[in-house]
mmCIF file with all atom_site columns, C-alpha atoms in Angstrom:
data_model
loop_
_atom_site.group_PDB
_atom_site.id
_atom_site.type_symbol
_atom_site.label_atom_id
_atom_site.label_alt_id
_atom_site.label_comp_id
_atom_site.label_asym_id
_atom_site.label_entity_id
_atom_site.label_seq_id
_atom_site.pdbx_PDB_ins_code
_atom_site.Cartn_x
_atom_site.Cartn_y
_atom_site.Cartn_z
_atom_site.occupancy
_atom_site.B_iso_or_equiv
_atom_site.pdbx_formal_charge
_atom_site.auth_seq_id
_atom_site.auth_comp_id
_atom_site.auth_asym_id
_atom_site.auth_atom_id
_atom_site.pdbx_PDB_model_num
ATOM 1   C CA . MET A 1 1   ? 0.000   0.000  0.000  1.00 47.00 ? 166 MET A CA 1
ATOM 2   C CA . ALA A 1 2   ? 1.338   3.422  -0.934 1.00 49.00 ? 167 ALA A CA 1
ATOM 3   C CA . GLN A 1 3   ? 2.216   5.765  1.897  1.00 51.00 ? 168 GLN A CA 1
ATOM 4   C CA . ASP A 1 4   ? -0.278  8.304  0.519  1.00 62.00 ? 169 ASP A CA 1
ATOM 5   C CA . ASP A 1 5   ? -3.089  5.785  1.099  1.00 82.00 ? 170 ASP A CA 1
ATOM 6   C CA . ARG A 1 6   ? -2.435  5.701  4.830  1.00 90.00 ? 171 ARG A CA 1
ATOM 7   C CA . THR A 1 7   ? -4.209  7.919  7.343  1.00 92.00 ? 172 THR A CA 1
ATOM 8   C CA . ALA A 1 8   ? -2.284  9.900  9.938  1.00 95.00 ? 173 ALA A CA 1
ATOM 9   C CA . VAL A 1 9   ? -3.699  9.597  13.465 1.00 97.00 ? 174 VAL A CA 1
ATOM 10  C CA . ASP A 1 10  ? -2.453  11.981 16.157 1.00 98.00 ? 175 ASP A CA 1
ATOM 11  C CA . PHE A 1 11  ? -2.508  10.610 19.709 1.00 98.00 ? 176 PHE A CA 1
ATOM 12  C CA . TRP A 1 12  ? -1.947  12.737 22.830 1.00 98.00 ? 177 TRP A CA 1
ATOM 13  C CA . PHE A 1 13  ? -0.966  10.794 25.958 1.00 97.00 ? 178 PHE A CA 1
ATOM 14  C CA . ASP A 1 14  ? 0.151   11.288 29.531 1.00 97.00 ? 179 ASP A CA 1
ATOM 15  C CA . PRO A 1 15  ? 2.305   8.376  30.780 1.00 97.00 ? 180 PRO A CA 1
ATOM 16  C CA . LEU A 1 16  ? 0.637   8.758  34.187 1.00 95.00 ? 181 LEU A CA 1
ATOM 17  C CA . CYS A 1 17  ? -2.854  7.805  33.027 1.00 94.00 ? 182 CYS A CA 1
ATOM 18  C CA . PRO A 1 18  ? -3.788  4.089  33.043 1.00 94.00 ? 183 PRO A CA 1
ATOM 19  C CA . TRP A 1 19  ? -6.774  4.697  30.776 1.00 94.00 ? 184 TRP A CA 1
ATOM 20  C CA . ALA A 1 20  ? -4.641  6.451  28.173 1.00 96.00 ? 185 ALA A CA 1
ATOM 21  C CA . TRP A 1 21  ? -2.301  3.468  28.386 1.00 97.00 ? 186 TRP A CA 1
ATOM 22  C CA . MET A 1 22  ? -5.152  1.087  27.596 1.00 96.00 ? 187 MET A CA 1
ATOM 23  C CA . THR A 1 23  ? -6.206  3.221  24.628 1.00 97.00 ? 188 THR A CA 1
ATOM 24  C CA . SER A 1 24  ? -2.635  3.428  23.368 1.00 98.00 ? 189 SER A CA 1
ATOM 25  C CA . ARG A 1 25  ? -2.326  -0.369 23.320 1.00 97.00 ? 190 ARG A CA 1
ATOM 26  C CA . TRP A 1 26  ? -5.578  -0.477 21.365 1.00 97.00 ? 191 TRP A CA 1
ATOM 27  C CA . ILE A 1 27  ? -4.460  2.070  18.749 1.00 98.00 ? 192 ILE A CA 1
ATOM 28  C CA . LEU A 1 28  ? -1.221  0.140  18.216 1.00 98.00 ? 193 LEU A CA 1
ATOM 29  C CA . GLU A 1 29  ? -3.358  -2.928 17.526 1.00 97.00 ? 194 GLU A CA 1
ATOM 30  C CA . VAL A 1 30  ? -5.485  -0.893 15.111 1.00 97.00 ? 195 VAL A CA 1
ATOM 31  C CA . GLU A 1 31  ? -2.308  0.094  13.291 1.00 97.00 ? 196 GLU A CA 1
ATOM 32  C CA . LYS A 1 32  ? -1.811  -3.588 12.463 1.00 96.00 ? 197 LYS A CA 1
ATOM 33  C CA . GLN A 1 33  ? -5.361  -3.929 11.134 1.00 95.00 ? 198 GLN A CA 1
ATOM 34  C CA . ARG A 1 34  ? -6.053  -0.653 9.321  1.00 96.00 ? 199 ARG A CA 1
ATOM 35  C CA . PRO A 1 35  ? -3.929  1.648  7.099  1.00 96.00 ? 200 PRO A CA 1
ATOM 36  C CA . ILE A 1 36  ? -3.130  4.229  9.785  1.00 96.00 ? 201 ILE A CA 1
ATOM 37  C CA . ASP A 1 37  ? 0.103   5.759  11.041 1.00 96.00 ? 202 ASP A CA 1
ATOM 38  C CA . VAL A 1 38  ? 0.053   6.940  14.649 1.00 97.00 ? 203 VAL A CA 1
ATOM 39  C CA . ARG A 1 39  ? 1.898   10.129 15.539 1.00 98.00 ? 204 ARG A CA 1
ATOM 40  C CA . TRP A 1 40  ? 2.510   10.529 19.269 1.00 98.00 ? 205 TRP A CA 1
ATOM 41  C CA . HIS A 1 41  ? 2.255   13.729 21.288 1.00 98.00 ? 206 HIS A CA 1
ATOM 42  C CA . VAL A 1 42  ? 2.526   14.643 24.959 1.00 98.00 ? 207 VAL A CA 1
ATOM 43  C CA . MET A 1 43  ? -0.286  16.052 27.035 1.00 96.00 ? 208 MET A CA 1
ATOM 44  C CA . SER A 1 44  ? -0.287  16.545 30.784 1.00 95.00 ? 209 SER A CA 1
ATOM 45  C CA . LEU A 1 45  ? -2.816  15.854 33.511 1.00 92.00 ? 210 LEU A CA 1
ATOM 46  C CA . SER A 1 46  ? -0.613  18.015 35.744 1.00 92.00 ? 211 SER A CA 1
ATOM 47  C CA . VAL A 1 47  ? -1.267  20.970 33.454 1.00 93.00 ? 212 VAL A CA 1
ATOM 48  C CA . LEU A 1 48  ? -4.934  20.096 33.012 1.00 89.00 ? 213 LEU A CA 1
ATOM 49  C CA . ASN A 1 49  ? -5.591  19.966 36.756 1.00 83.00 ? 214 ASN A CA 1
ATOM 50  C CA . GLU A 1 50  ? -3.199  22.574 38.113 1.00 82.00 ? 215 GLU A CA 1
ATOM 51  C CA . ASP A 1 51  ? -5.918  25.194 38.671 1.00 77.00 ? 216 ASP A CA 1
ATOM 52  C CA . LYS A 1 52  ? -8.674  22.767 39.655 1.00 78.00 ? 217 LYS A CA 1
ATOM 53  C CA . ASP A 1 53  ? -9.917  21.838 43.106 1.00 74.00 ? 218 ASP A CA 1
ATOM 54  C CA . VAL A 1 54  ? -8.898  18.183 43.130 1.00 74.00 ? 219 VAL A CA 1
ATOM 55  C CA . PRO A 1 55  ? -9.076  15.773 46.095 1.00 75.00 ? 220 PRO A CA 1
ATOM 56  C CA . GLU A 1 56  ? -6.025  15.886 48.346 1.00 76.00 ? 221 GLU A CA 1
ATOM 57  C CA . LYS A 1 57  ? -5.030  12.312 47.490 1.00 73.00 ? 222 LYS A CA 1
ATOM 58  C CA . TYR A 1 58  ? -4.570  13.292 43.847 1.00 75.00 ? 223 TYR A CA 1
ATOM 59  C CA . LYS A 1 59  ? -2.402  16.353 44.422 1.00 76.00 ? 224 LYS A CA 1
ATOM 60  C CA . ALA A 1 60  ? 0.813   14.414 44.978 1.00 78.00 ? 225 ALA A CA 1
ATOM 61  C CA . LEU A 1 61  ? 0.014   12.252 41.954 1.00 78.00 ? 226 LEU A CA 1
ATOM 62  C CA . ILE A 1 62  ? -0.491  15.314 39.785 1.00 81.00 ? 227 ILE A CA 1
ATOM 63  C CA . GLU A 1 63  ? 2.798   16.782 40.962 1.00 82.00 ? 228 GLU A CA 1
ATOM 64  C CA . ALA A 1 64  ? 4.582   13.500 40.211 1.00 86.00 ? 229 ALA A CA 1
ATOM 65  C CA . GLY A 1 65  ? 3.155   13.603 36.695 1.00 92.00 ? 230 GLY A CA 1
ATOM 66  C CA . TRP A 1 66  ? 5.564   16.344 35.646 1.00 96.00 ? 231 TRP A CA 1
ATOM 67  C CA . GLY A 1 67  ? 8.576   14.032 35.554 1.00 97.00 ? 232 GLY A CA 1
ATOM 68  C CA . PRO A 1 68  ? 7.613   11.606 32.781 1.00 98.00 ? 233 PRO A CA 1
ATOM 69  C CA . VAL A 1 69  ? 6.121   14.241 30.469 1.00 98.00 ? 234 VAL A CA 1
ATOM 70  C CA . ARG A 1 70  ? 9.229   16.403 30.814 1.00 98.00 ? 235 ARG A CA 1
ATOM 71  C CA . ILE A 1 71  ? 11.385  13.431 29.853 1.00 98.00 ? 236 ILE A CA 1
ATOM 72  C CA . CYS A 1 72  ? 9.184   12.662 26.852 1.00 98.00 ? 237 CYS A CA 1
ATOM 73  C CA . ILE A 1 73  ? 9.385   16.260 25.636 1.00 98.00 ? 238 ILE A CA 1
ATOM 74  C CA . ALA A 1 74  ? 13.162  16.344 26.162 1.00 98.00 ? 239 ALA A CA 1
ATOM 75  C CA . ALA A 1 75  ? 13.530  13.135 24.147 1.00 98.00 ? 240 ALA A CA 1
ATOM 76  C CA . GLU A 1 76  ? 11.272  14.464 21.399 1.00 98.00 ? 241 GLU A CA 1
ATOM 77  C CA . GLN A 1 77  ? 13.209  17.716 21.131 1.00 98.00 ? 242 GLN A CA 1
ATOM 78  C CA . LYS A 1 78  ? 16.607  16.018 20.973 1.00 97.00 ? 243 LYS A CA 1
ATOM 79  C CA . TYR A 1 79  ? 15.819  12.918 18.924 1.00 98.00 ? 244 TYR A CA 1
ATOM 80  C CA . GLY A 1 80  ? 12.546  13.617 17.121 1.00 97.00 ? 245 GLY A CA 1
ATOM 81  C CA . PRO A 1 81  ? 8.923   12.582 17.661 1.00 97.00 ? 246 PRO A CA 1
ATOM 82  C CA . GLU A 1 82  ? 9.591   9.097  16.332 1.00 97.00 ? 247 GLU A CA 1
ATOM 83  C CA . VAL A 1 83  ? 11.192  8.131  19.677 1.00 98.00 ? 248 VAL A CA 1
ATOM 84  C CA . LEU A 1 84  ? 8.000   8.783  21.651 1.00 98.00 ? 249 LEU A CA 1
ATOM 85  C CA . GLU A 1 85  ? 6.221   5.509  20.894 1.00 98.00 ? 250 GLU A CA 1
ATOM 86  C CA . LYS A 1 86  ? 9.079   3.351  22.186 1.00 98.00 ? 251 LYS A CA 1
ATOM 87  C CA . LEU A 1 87  ? 9.767   5.581  25.190 1.00 98.00 ? 252 LEU A CA 1
ATOM 88  C CA . TYR A 1 88  ? 6.083   5.712  26.148 1.00 98.00 ? 253 TYR A CA 1
ATOM 89  C CA . THR A 1 89  ? 5.848   1.932  25.847 1.00 98.00 ? 254 THR A CA 1
ATOM 90  C CA . GLU A 1 90  ? 8.862   1.409  28.092 1.00 98.00 ? 255 GLU A CA 1
ATOM 91  C CA . LEU A 1 91  ? 7.642   3.924  30.671 1.00 98.00 ? 256 LEU A CA 1
ATOM 92  C CA . GLY A 1 92  ? 4.098   2.577  30.661 1.00 97.00 ? 257 GLY A CA 1
ATOM 93  C CA . THR A 1 93  ? 5.109   -1.067 30.864 1.00 97.00 ? 258 THR A CA 1
ATOM 94  C CA . ARG A 1 94  ? 7.129   -0.396 33.997 1.00 97.00 ? 259 ARG A CA 1
ATOM 95  C CA . HIS A 1 95  ? 4.590   1.887  35.634 1.00 97.00 ? 260 HIS A CA 1
ATOM 96  C CA . HIS A 1 96  ? 1.282   0.268  34.733 1.00 96.00 ? 261 HIS A CA 1
ATOM 97  C CA . HIS A 1 97  ? 2.228   -3.414 34.464 1.00 96.00 ? 262 HIS A CA 1
ATOM 98  C CA . GLU A 1 98  ? 5.162   -3.701 36.853 1.00 96.00 ? 263 GLU A CA 1
ATOM 99  C CA . LYS A 1 99  ? 3.779   -1.074 39.266 1.00 96.00 ? 264 LYS A CA 1
ATOM 100 C CA . ALA A 1 100 ? 7.079   0.821  39.378 1.00 96.00 ? 265 ALA A CA 1
ATOM 101 C CA . PRO A 1 101 ? 6.733   4.388  40.641 1.00 94.00 ? 266 PRO A CA 1
ATOM 102 C CA . TYR A 1 102 ? 7.746   7.200  38.374 1.00 95.00 ? 267 TYR A CA 1
ATOM 103 C CA . GLU A 1 103 ? 11.126  7.887  39.933 1.00 96.00 ? 268 GLU A CA 1
ATOM 104 C CA . ARG A 1 104 ? 14.660  8.137  38.634 1.00 97.00 ? 269 ARG A CA 1
ATOM 105 C CA . ALA A 1 105 ? 15.342  4.395  38.634 1.00 98.00 ? 270 ALA A CA 1
ATOM 106 C CA . THR A 1 106 ? 12.238  3.783  36.530 1.00 98.00 ? 271 THR A CA 1
ATOM 107 C CA . PHE A 1 107 ? 13.152  6.584  34.144 1.00 98.00 ? 272 PHE A CA 1
ATOM 108 C CA . LEU A 1 108 ? 16.678  5.258  33.692 1.00 98.00 ? 273 LEU A CA 1
ATOM 109 C CA . ALA A 1 109 ? 15.467  1.722  33.001 1.00 98.00 ? 274 ALA A CA 1
ATOM 110 C CA . ALA A 1 110 ? 12.907  2.935  30.464 1.00 98.00 ? 275 ALA A CA 1
ATOM 111 C CA . LEU A 1 111 ? 15.401  5.178  28.705 1.00 98.00 ? 276 LEU A CA 1
ATOM 112 C CA . GLU A 1 112 ? 17.934  2.365  28.427 1.00 98.00 ? 277 GLU A CA 1
ATOM 113 C CA . ALA A 1 113 ? 15.322  -0.018 27.024 1.00 98.00 ? 278 ALA A CA 1
ATOM 114 C CA . ALA A 1 114 ? 14.221  2.637  24.526 1.00 98.00 ? 279 ALA A CA 1
ATOM 115 C CA . GLY A 1 115 ? 17.808  3.155  23.371 1.00 98.00 ? 280 GLY A CA 1
ATOM 116 C CA . LEU A 1 116 ? 17.991  6.689  24.715 1.00 98.00 ? 281 LEU A CA 1
ATOM 117 C CA . PRO A 1 117 ? 20.717  8.278  26.866 1.00 98.00 ? 282 PRO A CA 1
ATOM 118 C CA . ALA A 1 118 ? 20.439  8.258  30.642 1.00 98.00 ? 283 ALA A CA 1
ATOM 119 C CA . GLU A 1 119 ? 21.027  12.006 30.799 1.00 98.00 ? 284 GLU A CA 1
ATOM 120 C CA . LEU A 1 120 ? 17.427  12.563 29.665 1.00 98.00 ? 285 LEU A CA 1
ATOM 121 C CA . ALA A 1 121 ? 16.304  11.489 33.155 1.00 98.00 ? 286 ALA A CA 1
ATOM 122 C CA . ASP A 1 122 ? 17.592  14.835 34.423 1.00 98.00 ? 287 ASP A CA 1
ATOM 123 C CA . ALA A 1 123 ? 14.685  16.515 32.623 1.00 98.00 ? 288 ALA A CA 1
ATOM 124 C CA . ALA A 1 124 ? 12.255  15.098 35.199 1.00 97.00 ? 289 ALA A CA 1
ATOM 125 C CA . ASP A 1 125 ? 13.372  17.632 37.787 1.00 96.00 ? 290 ASP A CA 1
ATOM 126 C CA . SER A 1 126 ? 13.895  20.568 35.448 1.00 96.00 ? 291 SER A CA 1
ATOM 127 C CA . THR A 1 127 ? 11.429  23.266 34.427 1.00 96.00 ? 292 THR A CA 1
ATOM 128 C CA . GLU A 1 128 ? 13.347  23.796 31.173 1.00 97.00 ? 293 GLU A CA 1
ATOM 129 C CA . TYR A 1 129 ? 10.794  21.805 29.173 1.00 97.00 ? 294 TYR A CA 1
ATOM 130 C CA . ASP A 1 130 ? 7.616   23.011 30.864 1.00 97.00 ? 295 ASP A CA 1
ATOM 131 C CA . ALA A 1 131 ? 6.742   25.571 28.187 1.00 98.00 ? 296 ALA A CA 1
ATOM 132 C CA . ALA A 1 132 ? 6.986   22.849 25.529 1.00 98.00 ? 297 ALA A CA 1
ATOM 133 C CA . VAL A 1 133 ? 4.905   20.485 27.669 1.00 98.00 ? 298 VAL A CA 1
ATOM 134 C CA . ARG A 1 134 ? 2.215   23.142 27.939 1.00 97.00 ? 299 ARG A CA 1
ATOM 135 C CA . ALA A 1 135 ? 2.312   23.863 24.205 1.00 98.00 ? 300 ALA A CA 1
ATOM 136 C CA . SER A 1 136 ? 1.979   20.196 23.261 1.00 98.00 ? 301 SER A CA 1
ATOM 137 C CA . HIS A 1 137 ? -0.810  19.775 25.803 1.00 97.00 ? 302 HIS A CA 1
ATOM 138 C CA . ALA A 1 138 ? -2.677  22.811 24.461 1.00 96.00 ? 303 ALA A CA 1
ATOM 139 C CA . ASP A 1 139 ? -2.363  21.561 20.888 1.00 96.00 ? 304 ASP A CA 1
ATOM 140 C CA . GLY A 1 140 ? -4.286  18.438 21.836 1.00 95.00 ? 305 GLY A CA 1
ATOM 141 C CA . ILE A 1 141 ? -6.756  19.674 24.433 1.00 94.00 ? 306 ILE A CA 1
ATOM 142 C CA . ASP A 1 142 ? -7.791  22.742 22.449 1.00 94.00 ? 307 ASP A CA 1
ATOM 143 C CA . ARG A 1 143 ? -9.194  20.423 19.790 1.00 93.00 ? 308 ARG A CA 1
ATOM 144 C CA . VAL A 1 144 ? -11.687 18.812 22.163 1.00 90.00 ? 309 VAL A CA 1
ATOM 145 C CA . GLY A 1 145 ? -12.250 21.194 25.087 1.00 84.00 ? 310 GLY A CA 1
ATOM 146 C CA . GLN A 1 146 ? -11.084 21.571 28.659 1.00 77.00 ? 311 GLN A CA 1
ATOM 147 C CA . GLU A 1 147 ? -13.661 19.218 30.193 1.00 78.00 ? 312 GLU A CA 1
ATOM 148 C CA . VAL A 1 148 ? -11.899 16.052 29.005 1.00 84.00 ? 313 VAL A CA 1
ATOM 149 C CA . GLY A 1 149 ? -8.605  14.375 29.796 1.00 84.00 ? 314 GLY A CA 1
ATOM 150 C CA . THR A 1 150 ? -6.206  12.004 28.104 1.00 88.00 ? 315 THR A CA 1
ATOM 151 C CA . PRO A 1 151 ? -6.067  10.476 25.574 1.00 94.00 ? 316 PRO A CA 1
ATOM 152 C CA . VAL A 1 152 ? -6.998  12.813 22.754 1.00 95.00 ? 317 VAL A CA 1
ATOM 153 C CA . ILE A 1 153 ? -7.041  11.424 19.225 1.00 96.00 ? 318 ILE A CA 1
ATOM 154 C CA . ALA A 1 154 ? -7.231  13.477 16.035 1.00 96.00 ? 319 ALA A CA 1
ATOM 155 C CA . VAL A 1 155 ? -7.826  12.351 12.463 1.00 94.00 ? 320 VAL A CA 1
ATOM 156 C CA . GLY A 1 156 ? -7.739  15.284 10.082 1.00 88.00 ? 321 GLY A CA 1
ATOM 157 C CA . GLU A 1 157 ? -10.197 17.886 11.364 1.00 88.00 ? 322 GLU A CA 1
ATOM 158 C CA . ASN A 1 158 ? -11.934 15.411 13.677 1.00 90.00 ? 323 ASN A CA 1
ATOM 159 C CA . ALA A 1 159 ? -10.705 15.069 17.256 1.00 92.00 ? 324 ALA A CA 1
ATOM 160 C CA . PHE A 1 160 ? -12.150 13.241 20.248 1.00 92.00 ? 325 PHE A CA 1
ATOM 161 C CA . PHE A 1 161 ? -11.379 12.074 23.766 1.00 93.00 ? 326 PHE A CA 1
ATOM 162 C CA . GLY A 1 162 ? -11.001 8.342  24.251 1.00 90.00 ? 327 GLY A CA 1
ATOM 163 C CA . PRO A 1 163 ? -12.162 5.743  23.603 1.00 94.00 ? 328 PRO A CA 1
ATOM 164 C CA . VAL A 1 164 ? -11.938 4.579  27.213 1.00 92.00 ? 329 VAL A CA 1
ATOM 165 C CA . VAL A 1 165 ? -11.832 0.794  27.129 1.00 92.00 ? 330 VAL A CA 1
ATOM 166 C CA . SER A 1 166 ? -10.671 -2.118 29.276 1.00 91.00 ? 331 SER A CA 1
ATOM 167 C CA . PRO A 1 167 ? -9.143  -4.448 28.325 1.00 91.00 ? 332 PRO A CA 1
ATOM 168 C CA . ALA A 1 168 ? -7.644  -3.191 25.067 1.00 93.00 ? 333 ALA A CA 1
ATOM 169 C CA . PRO A 1 169 ? -9.341  -5.018 22.169 1.00 94.00 ? 334 PRO A CA 1
ATOM 170 C CA . ARG A 1 170 ? -7.133  -7.136 19.924 1.00 95.00 ? 335 ARG A CA 1
ATOM 171 C CA . GLY A 1 171 ? -7.249  -8.196 16.308 1.00 95.00 ? 336 GLY A CA 1
ATOM 172 C CA . GLU A 1 172 ? -10.428 -7.566 14.373 1.00 96.00 ? 337 GLU A CA 1
ATOM 173 C CA . ALA A 1 173 ? -12.193 -6.416 17.544 1.00 97.00 ? 338 ALA A CA 1
ATOM 174 C CA . ALA A 1 174 ? -9.747  -3.523 17.751 1.00 97.00 ? 339 ALA A CA 1
ATOM 175 C CA . ALA A 1 175 ? -10.378 -2.663 14.121 1.00 97.00 ? 340 ALA A CA 1
ATOM 176 C CA . LYS A 1 176 ? -14.170 -2.752 14.535 1.00 97.00 ? 341 LYS A CA 1
ATOM 177 C CA . LEU A 1 177 ? -13.983 -0.372 17.476 1.00 96.00 ? 342 LEU A CA 1
ATOM 178 C CA . TRP A 1 178 ? -11.819 1.966  15.401 1.00 96.00 ? 343 TRP A CA 1
ATOM 179 C CA . ASP A 1 179 ? -14.291 1.903  12.528 1.00 96.00 ? 344 ASP A CA 1
ATOM 180 C CA . GLY A 1 180 ? -17.135 2.785  14.891 1.00 94.00 ? 345 GLY A CA 1
ATOM 181 C CA . VAL A 1 181 ? -15.266 5.547  16.692 1.00 91.00 ? 346 VAL A CA 1
ATOM 182 C CA . LEU A 1 182 ? -14.209 7.055  13.402 1.00 89.00 ? 347 LEU A CA 1
ATOM 183 C CA . ALA A 1 183 ? -17.777 6.912  12.088 1.00 91.00 ? 348 ALA A CA 1
ATOM 184 C CA . VAL A 1 184 ? -19.297 8.776  15.023 1.00 88.00 ? 349 VAL A CA 1
ATOM 185 C CA . SER A 1 185 ? -16.451 11.300 15.148 1.00 86.00 ? 350 SER A CA 1
ATOM 186 C CA . GLU A 1 186 ? -17.154 12.192 11.515 1.00 87.00 ? 351 GLU A CA 1
ATOM 187 C CA . THR A 1 187 ? -20.871 12.769 12.196 1.00 86.00 ? 352 THR A CA 1
ATOM 188 C CA . ASP A 1 188 ? -21.684 16.471 12.238 1.00 84.00 ? 353 ASP A CA 1
ATOM 189 C CA . GLY A 1 189 ? -23.005 17.559 15.607 1.00 83.00 ? 354 GLY A CA 1
ATOM 190 C CA . PHE A 1 190 ? -21.983 14.384 17.430 1.00 81.00 ? 355 PHE A CA 1
ATOM 191 C CA . PHE A 1 191 ? -20.441 15.071 20.843 1.00 80.00 ? 356 PHE A CA 1
ATOM 192 C CA . GLU A 1 192 ? -20.642 12.218 23.307 1.00 77.00 ? 357 GLU A CA 1
ATOM 193 C CA . LEU A 1 193 ? -21.387 8.592  24.109 1.00 77.00 ? 358 LEU A CA 1
ATOM 194 C CA . LYS A 1 194 ? -20.726 7.592  27.716 1.00 75.00 ? 359 LYS A CA 1
ATOM 195 C CA . ARG A 1 195 ? -21.583 5.148  30.473 1.00 74.00 ? 360 ARG A CA 1
ATOM 196 C CA . SER A 1 196 ? -20.237 4.570  33.978 1.00 77.00 ? 361 SER A CA 1
ATOM 197 C CA . ARG A 1 197 ? -17.081 2.488  34.249 1.00 76.00 ? 362 ARG A CA 1
ATOM 198 C CA . THR A 1 198 ? -17.688 -0.891 35.861 1.00 75.00 ? 363 THR A CA 1
ATOM 199 C CA . ARG A 1 199 ? -14.102 -2.197 35.837 1.00 79.00 ? 364 ARG A CA 1
ATOM 200 C CA . ASP A 1 200 ? -10.588 -0.972 36.343 1.00 82.00 ? 365 ASP A CA 1
ATOM 201 C CA . PRO A 1 201 ? -7.928  -1.049 33.617 1.00 85.00 ? 366 PRO A CA 1
ATOM 202 C CA . ILE A 1 202 ? -7.076  -4.665 32.829 1.00 80.00 ? 367 ILE A CA 1
ATOM 203 C CA . PHE A 1 203 ? -3.381  -4.909 31.994 1.00 81.00 ? 368 PHE A CA 1
ATOM 204 C CA . GLU A 1 204 ? -2.668  -7.992 29.949 1.00 74.00 ? 369 GLU A CA 1
#
């Protein structure tokens, strides 16, 4: 299939969010089933919630969220956006599957596995990349509105939050969900389908 026949899909993620992780595993499965190319971007729940009245138990989590997004932005700036998929996968595998906290040891292990230099871990504690984090976040969230979180997916002029799903569908099931999501997102005036979550993220 010619490259021109493939559809670019932009995906904004925060490595902190387990639901974004589930959706990211789904979109990678879709990439095997449909002619799409996923382009990865950083967004930040720390930025999204910094001015909101959130429960006390989430405040420390939100503060901890700065580290991984800073590292992702630093890696993107120095080595290009193509490194984000591998880095995100290595970070997310350790954090969501292996339950490793986002701390320096986790960052170093993920960077090594992604083939990136250890010095990028220093970005976690630096504000040098915060403006770029905010810009990348705004690029995604401005397409869908401030009342949603991560992930944000954009296909051409159509952008949406989600889908929120657990576990991540595989094979043709992943492709069918993609076809349906794309269909509703392309419907003029369509805004939302939602129901209460009845299970936690299921990490396979």
